[in-house]
Amino acid sequence: MGLPKNITDRPILGVIQNKSLREHVLEMLRNAIVNGEMKPGQNLVEADLAAQLGVSRAPLREAINILNAEGLLETVPYHGTTVTKLARKDIEDLYSIRSLMEGFAVQRLIALGQAEAVAERLRNICADMMRAADEGNLREVNLIDRHFHDTLVASSQNELLVMLWGTVSLRVRQVMSLRNEKKGNLHEIARNHLAIVEAIAAADTDRSVRLVHHHIGSTGDLIAEGWEKDSDDSPNTGPLPSTADF
Amino acid sequence: MGLPKNITDRPILGVIQNKSLREHVLEMLRNAIVNGEMKPGQNLVEADLAAQLGVSRAPLREAINILNAEGLLETVPYHGTTVTKLARKDIEDLYSIRSLMEGFAVQRLIALGQAEAVAERLRNICADMMRAADEGNLREVNLIDRHFHDTLVASSQNELLVMLWGTVSLRVRQVMSLRNEKKGNLHEIARNHLAIVEAIAAADTDRSVRLVHHHIGSTGDLIAEGWEKDSDDSPNTGPLPSTADF
DNA sequence: CGATCTTCGACTGTCGACAGATCGCCTTCC
DNA sequence: GGAAGGCGATCTGTCGACAGTCGAAGATCG
């Protein structure tokens, strides 16, 4: 990772992406949702949206159906499609599952004898994260954080887990974008990750899993605390506990 | 569960199902896949299938997209859609995840103080299973088994888990229908389930989780053993180890 | 005879139009 | 004045047709 210092690192001509309209629309909608540009509860009118995107309703509907299956949208027949609401309970559920999955991934990767190799890759990611933290670049730290956890899950070499993680990961991104960003201590975040990496490097399954559970669990609690309790879709706007965020 | 002895248990008029064509098609395809009527690797031609089902390609395509998201179908652009193949590794991955999820559900339900209530419901299900086993009705035992595990997962009261379980559960059904059914000892199956129930009733988290992991793990191993090793889509047709199946 | 180019066919991707359903408004009747 | 029922606007669900793409069979040239 990290930004290439040299422009020649990149190919001259970008890859021409011949993706179908459905893929384009899917990506756009997904991004809009997980980036919080489309707010939970918001209604989608197919014709309007199709016109706005400059496509017909067919590929749009196909994209909507996929997002439905992923749980980011909810369609009630003949009535309409809305962005799925996020209640506090959903956050808690989400972070339990996330914790479960990442804990499992760590356990698997160690069992597979990949501890040292994976730790090496994660160390590099942490270094990138440290650099981004030095620059106070929250956005970049976020991105690298995602990369870290994606790498962790992928290292389990369990395809099904990776697939399910895709869904969970999107939800996490949505939650993170929805709550008011409080940058906390970026360096502390990086340190937290490094602790996990070292436990993995030591091939200490119990400690690794415990650290992962603790890391994710406390984050989830923190975010859930800042969420409107009674349900609905948005975090309250009051002061958030200011500490490491993810 | 169990068959109602009395016809008056059912409503006089069945619910009029106003489901959309997409829903109908979706259900049909999904069933065809998880029941093994559509074999892994099999190709789908949209026009043919649409004609066969008596619908246009639009709702069919929407259904296909959803099944793609669920991982039961795989579409490569401009080339076609096929039923996802199942290699031995996939079975192993599947059963690890299943074990993970059900174990988590058990742990959660006990933590929620639902142990006794859930155990009661599960006991009833086991009783039904026992009855079906007495009749040697493999199909019914299968159905009740599904109900048992669905109940277990639902008892976690974690909506996201339930949603993800939907995907996993479908895969499990597919695998079970694909391997040559060997009935094993139906009563032993029921007994295995009962052991789990009693551990739950005792609110013994560790033992419950261990039993669940063992139960599912050994089943997965068993099925994986009977699968063609080198990949591909089908179990070998040689003799299978004959013991409890799920 | 073999390799490359060209056509052809079959299938997927997309579109615009029509059919069906729901909800809110308005009328009508008590 | 209030409730039941009809009417219409609006949106979703479905359809048939067209355009784009890919692989394979055949044609062309060395």
Coordinates of C-alpha atoms (C1' of nucleotides) in Angstrom, one line a residue:
Chain A
M1 CA 0.0 0.0 0.0
G2 CA 1.0 3.6 0.5
L3 CA 1.1 6.0 -2.3
P4 CA 3.7 5.3 -5.0
K5 CA 6.4 7.9 -5.0
N6 CA 6.9 7.4 -8.7
I7 CA 4.4 8.0 -11.4
T8 CA 5.9 5.3 -13.5
D9 CA 4.7 2.8 -11.0
R10 CA 1.4 3.0 -12.7
P11 CA 0.5 1.8 -16.2
I12 CA 0.3 4.6 -18.7
L13 CA -3.2 3.8 -19.8
G14 CA -5.7 2.9 -17.2
V15 CA -7.5 -0.4 -17.7
I16 CA -10.6 0.2 -19.7
Q17 CA -13.4 -1.0 -17.6
N18 CA -16.0 -2.7 -19.6
K19 CA -18.3 -3.3 -16.8
S20 CA -22.0 -3.6 -17.4
L21 CA -24.3 -0.8 -16.5
R22 CA -25.6 -3.0 -13.7
E23 CA -22.1 -3.2 -12.2
H24 CA -21.7 0.6 -12.5
V25 CA -25.0 1.3 -10.9
L26 CA -24.4 -1.3 -8.2
E27 CA -21.1 0.2 -7.3
M28 CA -22.5 3.8 -7.3
L29 CA -25.4 2.9 -5.1
R30 CA -23.4 0.8 -2.8
N31 CA -20.9 3.5 -2.3
A32 CA -23.6 6.1 -1.8
I33 CA -25.1 4.0 0.9
V34 CA -21.9 3.0 2.7
N35 CA -20.6 6.5 2.5
G36 CA -23.7 7.8 4.1
E37 CA -24.7 9.9 1.2
M38 CA -27.9 8.1 1.1
K39 CA -29.4 8.1 4.5
P40 CA -31.1 5.2 6.2
G41 CA -34.9 5.4 5.6
Q42 CA -34.4 7.3 2.4
N43 CA -36.8 6.4 -0.4
L44 CA -35.7 5.4 -3.9
V45 CA -37.9 6.0 -6.9
E46 CA -36.8 3.9 -9.7
A47 CA -37.7 6.1 -12.6
D48 CA -36.2 9.2 -11.1
L49 CA -33.0 7.4 -10.1
A50 CA -32.7 5.7 -13.5
A51 CA -33.0 9.1 -15.2
Q52 CA -30.5 10.7 -12.9
L53 CA -28.0 7.9 -13.6
G54 CA -28.8 8.0 -17.3
V55 CA -29.8 4.3 -17.6
S56 CA -33.0 2.5 -18.0
R57 CA -34.8 0.9 -15.1
A58 CA -33.7 -2.7 -16.0
P59 CA -30.1 -2.6 -14.9
L60 CA -31.1 -0.3 -12.0
R61 CA -33.6 -2.8 -10.7
E62 CA -31.0 -5.6 -11.0
A63 CA -28.6 -3.5 -8.9
I64 CA -31.4 -2.8 -6.4
N65 CA -32.2 -6.5 -6.1
I66 CA -28.6 -7.3 -5.3
L67 CA -28.4 -4.6 -2.6
N68 CA -31.6 -6.0 -1.2
A69 CA -29.9 -9.4 -0.9
E70 CA -27.0 -7.7 0.8
G71 CA -29.3 -6.1 3.2
L72 CA -28.4 -2.5 2.4
L73 CA -31.8 -1.8 0.8
E74 CA -35.3 -3.0 1.7
T75 CA -38.0 -3.3 -0.8
V76 CA -41.6 -3.7 0.0
P77 CA -43.6 -4.9 -3.0
Y78 CA -45.5 -2.3 -5.0
H79 CA -44.5 0.2 -2.4
G80 CA -40.9 1.2 -2.8
T81 CA -37.3 0.7 -1.8
T82 CA -35.6 2.4 1.1
V83 CA -32.2 2.4 2.6
T84 CA -32.1 -0.1 5.5
K85 CA -32.4 1.6 8.8
L86 CA -29.9 1.0 11.5
A87 CA -31.0 0.8 15.1
R88 CA -28.7 0.5 18.0
K89 CA -29.4 -3.2 18.3
D90 CA -28.2 -3.6 14.7
I91 CA -24.9 -2.0 15.5
E92 CA -24.4 -4.3 18.5
D93 CA -25.4 -7.3 16.3
L94 CA -23.0 -6.2 13.6
Y95 CA -20.0 -5.9 15.8
S96 CA -20.7 -9.2 17.5
I97 CA -20.6 -10.9 14.1
R98 CA -17.6 -8.9 13.0
S99 CA -15.8 -10.0 16.2
L100 CA -16.8 -13.6 15.6
M101 CA -15.6 -13.6 12.0
E102 CA -12.3 -11.9 12.6
G103 CA -11.6 -14.0 15.6
F104 CA -12.3 -17.1 13.6
A105 CA -10.1 -15.9 10.8
V106 CA -7.2 -15.3 13.2
Q107 CA -7.6 -18.7 14.7
R108 CA -7.7 -20.3 11.3
L109 CA -4.7 -18.5 9.8
I110 CA -2.6 -19.5 12.8
A111 CA -3.8 -23.1 12.5
L112 CA -2.8 -23.0 8.9
G113 CA 0.8 -22.2 9.8
Q114 CA 0.5 -18.8 8.1
A115 CA 1.1 -16.8 11.2
E116 CA 4.5 -15.5 10.3
A117 CA 3.7 -14.7 6.7
V118 CA 0.5 -12.9 7.5
A119 CA 2.1 -11.0 10.4
E120 CA 4.7 -9.7 8.0
R121 CA 2.0 -8.4 5.6
L122 CA 0.1 -6.9 8.5
R123 CA 3.2 -5.2 9.8
N124 CA 3.6 -3.4 6.6
I125 CA 0.0 -2.3 6.6
C126 CA 0.5 -1.1 10.2
A127 CA 3.5 0.9 9.0
D128 CA 1.4 2.5 6.3
M129 CA -1.2 3.3 8.9
M130 CA 1.4 4.8 11.1
R131 CA 2.6 7.1 8.3
A132 CA -1.0 8.2 7.6
A133 CA -1.5 8.8 11.3
D134 CA 1.6 11.0 11.3
E135 CA 0.0 13.1 8.6
G136 CA -3.3 13.2 10.6
N137 CA -5.0 11.8 7.5
L138 CA -8.1 10.3 8.9
R139 CA -9.5 9.2 5.6
E140 CA -6.3 7.4 4.7
V141 CA -6.1 5.7 8.1
N142 CA -9.7 4.5 7.6
L143 CA -8.8 3.1 4.2
I144 CA -5.8 1.3 5.6
D145 CA -7.7 0.0 8.5
R146 CA -10.2 -1.6 6.1
H147 CA -7.3 -3.1 4.2
F148 CA -5.9 -4.5 7.5
H149 CA -9.1 -6.3 8.4
D150 CA -9.8 -7.5 4.9
T151 CA -6.4 -9.0 4.9
L152 CA -7.0 -10.7 8.2
V153 CA -10.2 -12.3 7.0
A154 CA -8.8 -13.3 3.6
S155 CA -5.9 -15.0 5.4
S156 CA -8.3 -17.5 6.8
Q157 CA -8.4 -18.9 3.3
N158 CA -12.0 -19.7 3.8
E159 CA -13.9 -18.5 0.7
L160 CA -17.3 -18.6 2.3
L161 CA -16.1 -16.5 5.2
V162 CA -14.6 -14.0 2.8
M163 CA -17.9 -13.8 0.9
L164 CA -20.0 -13.3 4.1
W165 CA -17.4 -10.8 5.3
G166 CA -18.1 -8.8 2.2
T167 CA -21.6 -8.1 3.4
V168 CA -20.5 -7.5 7.0
S169 CA -17.8 -5.2 5.9
L170 CA -20.1 -3.0 3.9
R171 CA -22.4 -2.6 6.9
V172 CA -19.3 -1.6 9.0
R173 CA -18.4 1.0 6.5
Q174 CA -21.9 2.3 6.5
V175 CA -22.0 2.6 10.3
M176 CA -18.6 4.3 10.4
S177 CA -19.6 6.9 7.9
L178 CA -22.9 7.6 9.6
R179 CA -21.7 8.4 13.0
N180 CA -20.1 11.8 13.4
E181 CA -16.4 11.3 12.7
K182 CA -14.3 11.8 15.8
K183 CA -10.8 11.3 14.9
G184 CA -9.6 10.2 18.4
N185 CA -5.9 9.3 18.6
L186 CA -4.8 8.0 15.3
H187 CA -1.5 6.7 16.7
E188 CA -3.3 4.8 19.4
I189 CA -5.3 3.1 16.7
A190 CA -2.2 2.0 14.9
R191 CA -0.7 0.7 18.1
N192 CA -3.8 -1.4 18.8
H193 CA -3.4 -3.1 15.5
L194 CA 0.2 -3.7 16.1
A195 CA -0.5 -5.5 19.3
I196 CA -2.7 -7.9 17.4
V197 CA 0.0 -8.4 14.8
E198 CA 2.6 -9.3 17.3
A199 CA 0.3 -11.8 19.0
I200 CA -0.2 -13.4 15.6
A201 CA 3.5 -13.4 14.9
A202 CA 4.0 -15.3 18.1
A203 CA 1.4 -17.8 16.8
D204 CA -0.4 -17.3 20.1
T205 CA -4.0 -18.2 19.1
D206 CA -5.7 -17.5 22.4
R207 CA -4.1 -14.1 22.9
S208 CA -4.6 -13.1 19.3
V209 CA -8.3 -14.0 19.4
R210 CA -8.7 -12.3 22.7
L211 CA -7.1 -9.1 21.4
V212 CA -9.3 -9.2 18.3
H213 CA -12.4 -9.7 20.3
H214 CA -11.5 -6.9 22.7
H215 CA -10.4 -4.6 19.9
I216 CA -13.6 -5.0 18.0
G217 CA -15.9 -5.4 20.9
S218 CA -14.9 -2.2 22.6
T219 CA -15.1 -0.3 19.3
G220 CA -18.6 -1.6 18.8
D221 CA -19.7 -0.7 22.3
L222 CA -18.3 2.8 21.7
I223 CA -20.2 3.3 18.5
A224 CA -23.4 1.8 19.9
E225 CA -23.3 4.1 22.9
G226 CA -23.4 7.1 20.6
W227 CA -26.4 5.8 18.8
E228 CA -30.0 6.7 19.4
K229 CA -31.2 4.1 21.8
D230 CA -34.8 3.7 20.8
S231 CA -34.2 2.6 17.2
D232 CA -34.3 4.7 14.1
D233 CA -31.4 5.4 11.9
S234 CA -28.9 7.9 13.3
P235 CA -26.4 8.5 16.0
N236 CA -27.3 11.2 18.4
T237 CA -25.4 14.4 17.9
G238 CA -24.2 14.8 21.4
P239 CA -20.6 14.5 22.4
L240 CA -19.0 11.2 21.7
P241 CA -16.5 9.5 23.9
S242 CA -13.2 10.5 22.4
T243 CA -10.8 7.6 22.0
A244 CA -9.7 5.2 19.4
D245 CA -12.4 4.6 16.9
F246 CA -11.8 1.3 15.2
Chain B
M1 CA -43.9 -29.2 13.9
G2 CA -45.1 -32.6 13.1
L3 CA -48.1 -33.3 10.9
P4 CA -51.4 -32.0 12.3
K5 CA -53.6 -34.9 13.1
N6 CA -56.6 -32.8 12.5
I7 CA -57.5 -31.2 9.2
T8 CA -59.1 -28.3 11.1
D9 CA -55.7 -27.3 12.3
R10 CA -55.3 -25.6 8.9
P11 CA -57.1 -22.5 7.7
I12 CA -60.0 -23.3 5.3
L13 CA -58.7 -21.0 2.6
G14 CA -55.0 -21.1 1.9
V15 CA -53.3 -17.7 1.9
I16 CA -53.6 -16.2 -1.5
Q17 CA -50.0 -15.6 -2.4
N18 CA -49.7 -12.4 -4.3
K19 CA -46.0 -12.9 -4.8
S20 CA -44.3 -11.4 -7.8
L21 CA -43.1 -13.5 -10.6
R22 CA -39.6 -12.8 -9.5
E23 CA -40.3 -14.3 -6.1
H24 CA -41.9 -17.3 -7.7
V25 CA -39.0 -17.8 -10.0
L26 CA -36.5 -17.2 -7.3
E27 CA -38.1 -19.8 -5.1
M28 CA -38.3 -22.3 -7.8
L29 CA -34.7 -21.9 -8.9
R30 CA -33.5 -21.9 -5.3
N31 CA -35.3 -25.1 -4.5
A32 CA -34.1 -26.7 -7.7
I33 CA -30.6 -25.9 -6.8
V34 CA -30.6 -26.8 -3.1
N35 CA -32.6 -30.0 -3.9
G36 CA -29.9 -31.0 -6.3
E37 CA -32.3 -31.0 -9.3
M38 CA -30.0 -28.5 -11.0
K39 CA -26.5 -29.9 -10.8
P40 CA -23.4 -27.9 -10.0
G41 CA -21.8 -26.7 -13.2
Q42 CA -25.0 -26.8 -15.1
N43 CA -25.6 -24.0 -17.5
L44 CA -28.6 -21.7 -17.6
V45 CA -29.8 -20.1 -20.8
E46 CA -32.0 -17.3 -19.9
A47 CA -34.4 -17.4 -22.9
D48 CA -34.9 -21.1 -22.6
L49 CA -35.5 -21.0 -18.9
A50 CA -37.8 -18.1 -19.2
A51 CA -39.9 -19.8 -21.8
Q52 CA -39.9 -23.0 -19.7
L53 CA -41.2 -21.1 -16.7
G54 CA -43.6 -19.0 -18.8
V55 CA -42.2 -15.7 -17.8
S56 CA -40.2 -13.0 -19.6
R57 CA -36.5 -12.6 -19.0
A58 CA -36.8 -9.6 -16.8
P59 CA -38.0 -11.3 -13.6
L60 CA -35.9 -14.3 -14.4
R61 CA -32.8 -12.2 -14.5
E62 CA -33.6 -10.5 -11.3
A63 CA -34.0 -13.8 -9.6
I64 CA -30.7 -15.0 -11.1
N65 CA -29.0 -11.9 -9.8
I66 CA -30.2 -12.6 -6.3
L67 CA -29.0 -16.2 -6.5
N68 CA -25.7 -14.8 -7.6
A69 CA -25.5 -12.7 -4.6
E70 CA -26.3 -15.7 -2.5
G71 CA -23.5 -17.6 -4.1
L72 CA -25.7 -20.4 -5.5
L73 CA -25.2 -19.2 -9.1
E74 CA -22.2 -17.8 -10.9
T75 CA -22.5 -15.5 -13.8
V76 CA -19.7 -14.5 -16.1
P77 CA -20.5 -11.5 -18.2
Y78 CA -21.7 -12.2 -21.7
H79 CA -20.9 -15.8 -21.2
G80 CA -23.5 -17.4 -19.1
T81 CA -24.7 -18.5 -15.7
T82 CA -23.9 -21.8 -14.1
V83 CA -24.8 -23.5 -10.8
T84 CA -21.9 -22.9 -8.4
K85 CA -19.6 -25.9 -8.2
L86 CA -18.8 -27.5 -4.9
A87 CA -15.3 -28.7 -4.3
R88 CA -14.3 -30.6 -1.2
K89 CA -12.7 -27.5 0.2
D90 CA -16.0 -25.7 -0.1
I91 CA -17.7 -28.4 2.0
E92 CA -15.0 -28.0 4.7
D93 CA -15.3 -24.2 4.6
L94 CA -19.0 -24.4 4.8
Y95 CA -19.1 -26.7 7.8
S96 CA -16.5 -24.6 9.6
I97 CA -18.7 -21.5 9.2
R98 CA -21.8 -23.4 10.1
S99 CA -20.1 -24.6 13.3
L100 CA -18.9 -21.1 14.1
M101 CA -22.4 -19.7 13.6
E102 CA -24.3 -22.2 15.6
G103 CA -21.7 -22.3 18.3
F104 CA -22.1 -18.5 18.6
A105 CA -25.8 -18.7 18.6
V106 CA -25.8 -21.2 21.5
Q107 CA -23.4 -19.0 23.4
R108 CA -25.6 -16.0 22.9
L109 CA -28.9 -17.6 23.7
I110 CA -27.5 -18.8 27.0
A111 CA -26.0 -15.4 27.7
L112 CA -29.5 -13.9 27.1
G113 CA -31.0 -16.1 29.7
Q114 CA -33.0 -18.0 27.2
A115 CA -31.6 -21.4 27.9
E116 CA -34.6 -22.9 29.5
A117 CA -37.1 -21.5 27.1
V118 CA -35.2 -22.5 24.0
A119 CA -34.4 -25.9 25.4
E120 CA -38.1 -26.5 25.8
R121 CA -38.8 -25.7 22.2
L122 CA -35.8 -27.8 21.1
R123 CA -37.0 -30.7 23.2
N124 CA -40.3 -30.6 21.3
I125 CA -38.5 -30.6 18.0
C126 CA -36.4 -33.5 19.1
A127 CA -39.5 -35.4 20.1
D128 CA -40.9 -34.8 16.6
M129 CA -37.6 -36.0 15.2
M130 CA -37.8 -39.1 17.3
R131 CA -41.3 -39.9 15.9
A132 CA -40.1 -39.4 12.4
A133 CA -37.2 -41.6 13.1
D134 CA -39.5 -44.3 14.4
E135 CA -41.3 -44.2 11.1
G136 CA -38.0 -44.4 9.3
N137 CA -39.0 -41.3 7.4
L138 CA -35.7 -39.8 6.3
R139 CA -37.2 -36.9 4.5
E140 CA -39.2 -35.8 7.5
V141 CA -36.2 -36.2 9.8
N142 CA -34.2 -34.0 7.5
L143 CA -36.9 -31.3 7.6
I144 CA -37.1 -31.4 11.3
D145 CA -33.4 -31.3 11.6
R146 CA -33.4 -28.1 9.6
H147 CA -36.1 -26.7 11.8
F148 CA -33.9 -27.6 14.8
H149 CA -30.9 -25.7 13.6
D150 CA -32.9 -22.8 12.3
T151 CA -34.5 -22.4 15.7
L152 CA -31.1 -22.5 17.3
V153 CA -29.7 -19.7 15.2
A154 CA -32.9 -17.6 15.5
S155 CA -32.7 -17.9 19.3
S156 CA -29.5 -15.9 19.2
Q157 CA -31.8 -12.9 18.5
N158 CA -29.1 -11.6 16.3
E159 CA -30.8 -10.4 13.1
L160 CA -27.6 -10.2 11.1
L161 CA -26.6 -13.7 12.1
V162 CA -30.0 -15.0 11.0
M163 CA -29.6 -13.3 7.7
L164 CA -26.2 -14.7 7.0
W165 CA -27.4 -18.1 8.3
G166 CA -29.9 -18.0 5.5
T167 CA -27.1 -18.2 2.9
V168 CA -25.2 -20.8 4.8
S169 CA -28.3 -22.9 5.4
L170 CA -29.1 -23.0 1.7
R171 CA -25.6 -24.3 1.0
V172 CA -25.9 -26.9 3.6
R173 CA -29.2 -28.1 2.1
Q174 CA -27.5 -28.2 -1.3
V175 CA -24.7 -30.3 0.0
M176 CA -26.9 -32.7 1.8
S177 CA -29.1 -33.3 -1.3
L178 CA -26.1 -33.8 -3.5
R179 CA -24.4 -36.5 -1.7
N180 CA -25.9 -39.9 -2.0
E181 CA -28.3 -40.2 0.9
K182 CA -27.3 -42.8 3.3
K183 CA -29.8 -42.9 6.1
G184 CA -27.5 -44.1 8.9
N185 CA -29.1 -44.5 12.2
L186 CA -31.9 -42.0 12.5
H187 CA -32.4 -42.5 16.2
E188 CA -28.7 -41.8 16.8
I189 CA -29.2 -38.5 15.1
A190 CA -32.1 -37.6 17.3
R191 CA -30.0 -38.6 20.4
N192 CA -27.2 -36.4 19.3
H193 CA -29.5 -33.5 19.1
L194 CA -31.0 -34.3 22.5
A195 CA -27.5 -34.1 24.1
I196 CA -27.1 -30.6 22.9
V197 CA -30.5 -29.6 24.2
E198 CA -29.7 -30.9 27.6
A199 CA -26.5 -29.0 27.7
I200 CA -28.4 -25.9 26.8
A201 CA -31.0 -26.6 29.4
A202 CA -28.3 -26.8 32.0
A203 CA -27.1 -23.4 30.7
D204 CA -23.6 -24.9 30.4
T205 CA -22.1 -22.7 27.7
D206 CA -18.8 -24.5 27.3
R207 CA -20.3 -27.9 27.0
S208 CA -23.1 -26.7 24.7
V209 CA -20.7 -25.0 22.4
R210 CA -18.3 -28.0 22.4
L211 CA -21.1 -30.4 21.6
V212 CA -22.3 -28.2 18.8
H213 CA -18.9 -27.9 17.3
H214 CA -18.3 -31.6 17.6
H215 CA -21.7 -32.5 16.2
I216 CA -21.3 -30.3 13.1
G217 CA -17.6 -30.8 12.7
S218 CA -17.8 -34.5 12.6
T219 CA -20.7 -34.3 10.2
G220 CA -18.7 -32.0 7.9
D221 CA -15.7 -34.3 8.0
L222 CA -17.9 -37.2 7.1
I223 CA -19.4 -35.5 4.1
A224 CA -16.2 -34.0 3.0
E225 CA -14.5 -37.4 3.1
G226 CA -17.1 -38.7 0.6
W227 CA -16.4 -35.9 -1.8
E228 CA -14.2 -36.0 -4.8
K229 CA -11.0 -34.7 -3.6
D230 CA -9.5 -32.9 -6.5
S231 CA -12.4 -30.4 -6.8
D232 CA -15.3 -30.5 -9.2
D233 CA -18.9 -30.9 -8.1
S234 CA -19.9 -34.2 -7.0
P235 CA -19.4 -36.8 -4.3
N236 CA -17.8 -40.0 -5.4
T237 CA -20.2 -42.8 -5.6
G238 CA -18.2 -45.2 -3.6
P239 CA -19.3 -46.5 -0.2
L240 CA -19.8 -43.9 2.4
P241 CA -19.1 -44.3 6.0
S242 CA -22.4 -45.2 7.5
T243 CA -23.2 -43.4 10.6
A244 CA -25.2 -40.4 11.7
D245 CA -25.4 -37.9 9.0
F246 CA -26.2 -34.5 10.5
Chain C
dC1 C1' -1.3 -27.7 -44.6
dG2 C1' -1.4 -24.3 -41.0
dA3 C1' -2.3 -19.8 -39.2
dT4 C1' -4.9 -15.6 -39.3
dC5 C1' -9.0 -13.2 -40.5
dT6 C1' -13.9 -13.0 -41.2
dT7 C1' -18.4 -14.1 -40.8
dC8 C1' -22.2 -16.2 -38.3
dG9 C1' -25.0 -17.7 -34.7
dA10 C1' -26.4 -17.8 -30.0
dC11 C1' -26.7 -15.6 -26.0
dT12 C1' -26.4 -11.8 -22.6
dG13 C1' -27.2 -6.7 -21.6
dT14 C1' -30.3 -2.8 -22.2
dC15 C1' -34.2 -0.2 -23.5
dG16 C1' -38.9 1.9 -23.9
dA17 C1' -43.6 0.8 -23.3
dC18 C1' -47.4 -1.5 -21.1
dA19 C1' -49.9 -3.7 -17.3
dG20 C1' -51.0 -4.0 -12.4
dA21 C1' -51.1 -2.3 -7.7
dT22 C1' -51.3 1.0 -4.1
dC23 C1' -52.5 5.2 -1.8
dG24 C1' -54.6 9.7 -1.3
dC25 C1' -58.3 12.6 -2.8
dC26 C1' -62.8 13.4 -4.0
dT27 C1' -67.4 12.4 -4.5
dT28 C1' -71.5 10.4 -3.0
dC29 C1' -74.8 8.8 0.0
dC30 C1' -76.7 8.2 4.5
Chain D
dG1 C1' -71.1 15.9 9.2
dG2 C1' -69.0 11.5 8.6
dA3 C1' -68.1 7.1 6.4
dA4 C1' -68.0 4.2 2.4
dG5 C1' -66.8 3.8 -2.2
dG6 C1' -65.0 5.3 -6.6
dC7 C1' -61.3 7.8 -9.3
dG8 C1' -56.9 9.0 -10.7
dA9 C1' -52.0 9.9 -10.1
dT10 C1' -47.9 7.6 -9.2
dC11 C1' -45.0 4.1 -8.9
dT12 C1' -43.6 -0.8 -9.2
dG13 C1' -43.8 -5.3 -12.0
dT14 C1' -43.5 -7.3 -16.5
dC15 C1' -43.0 -7.7 -21.4
dG16 C1' -41.2 -7.9 -26.2
dA17 C1' -37.7 -6.1 -29.0
dC18 C1' -33.1 -4.4 -30.1
dA19 C1' -28.2 -3.8 -29.4
dG20 C1' -23.7 -5.5 -28.0
dT21 C1' -20.5 -9.3 -27.2
dC22 C1' -18.2 -13.6 -27.5
dG23 C1' -16.9 -18.1 -29.3
dA24 C1' -16.8 -21.1 -33.1
dA25 C1' -17.0 -22.5 -37.7
dG26 C1' -15.6 -21.4 -42.1
dA27 C1' -12.9 -18.6 -45.5
dT28 C1' -8.5 -16.6 -47.0
dC29 C1' -3.8 -16.3 -47.6
dG30 C1' 0.9 -17.6 -46.8

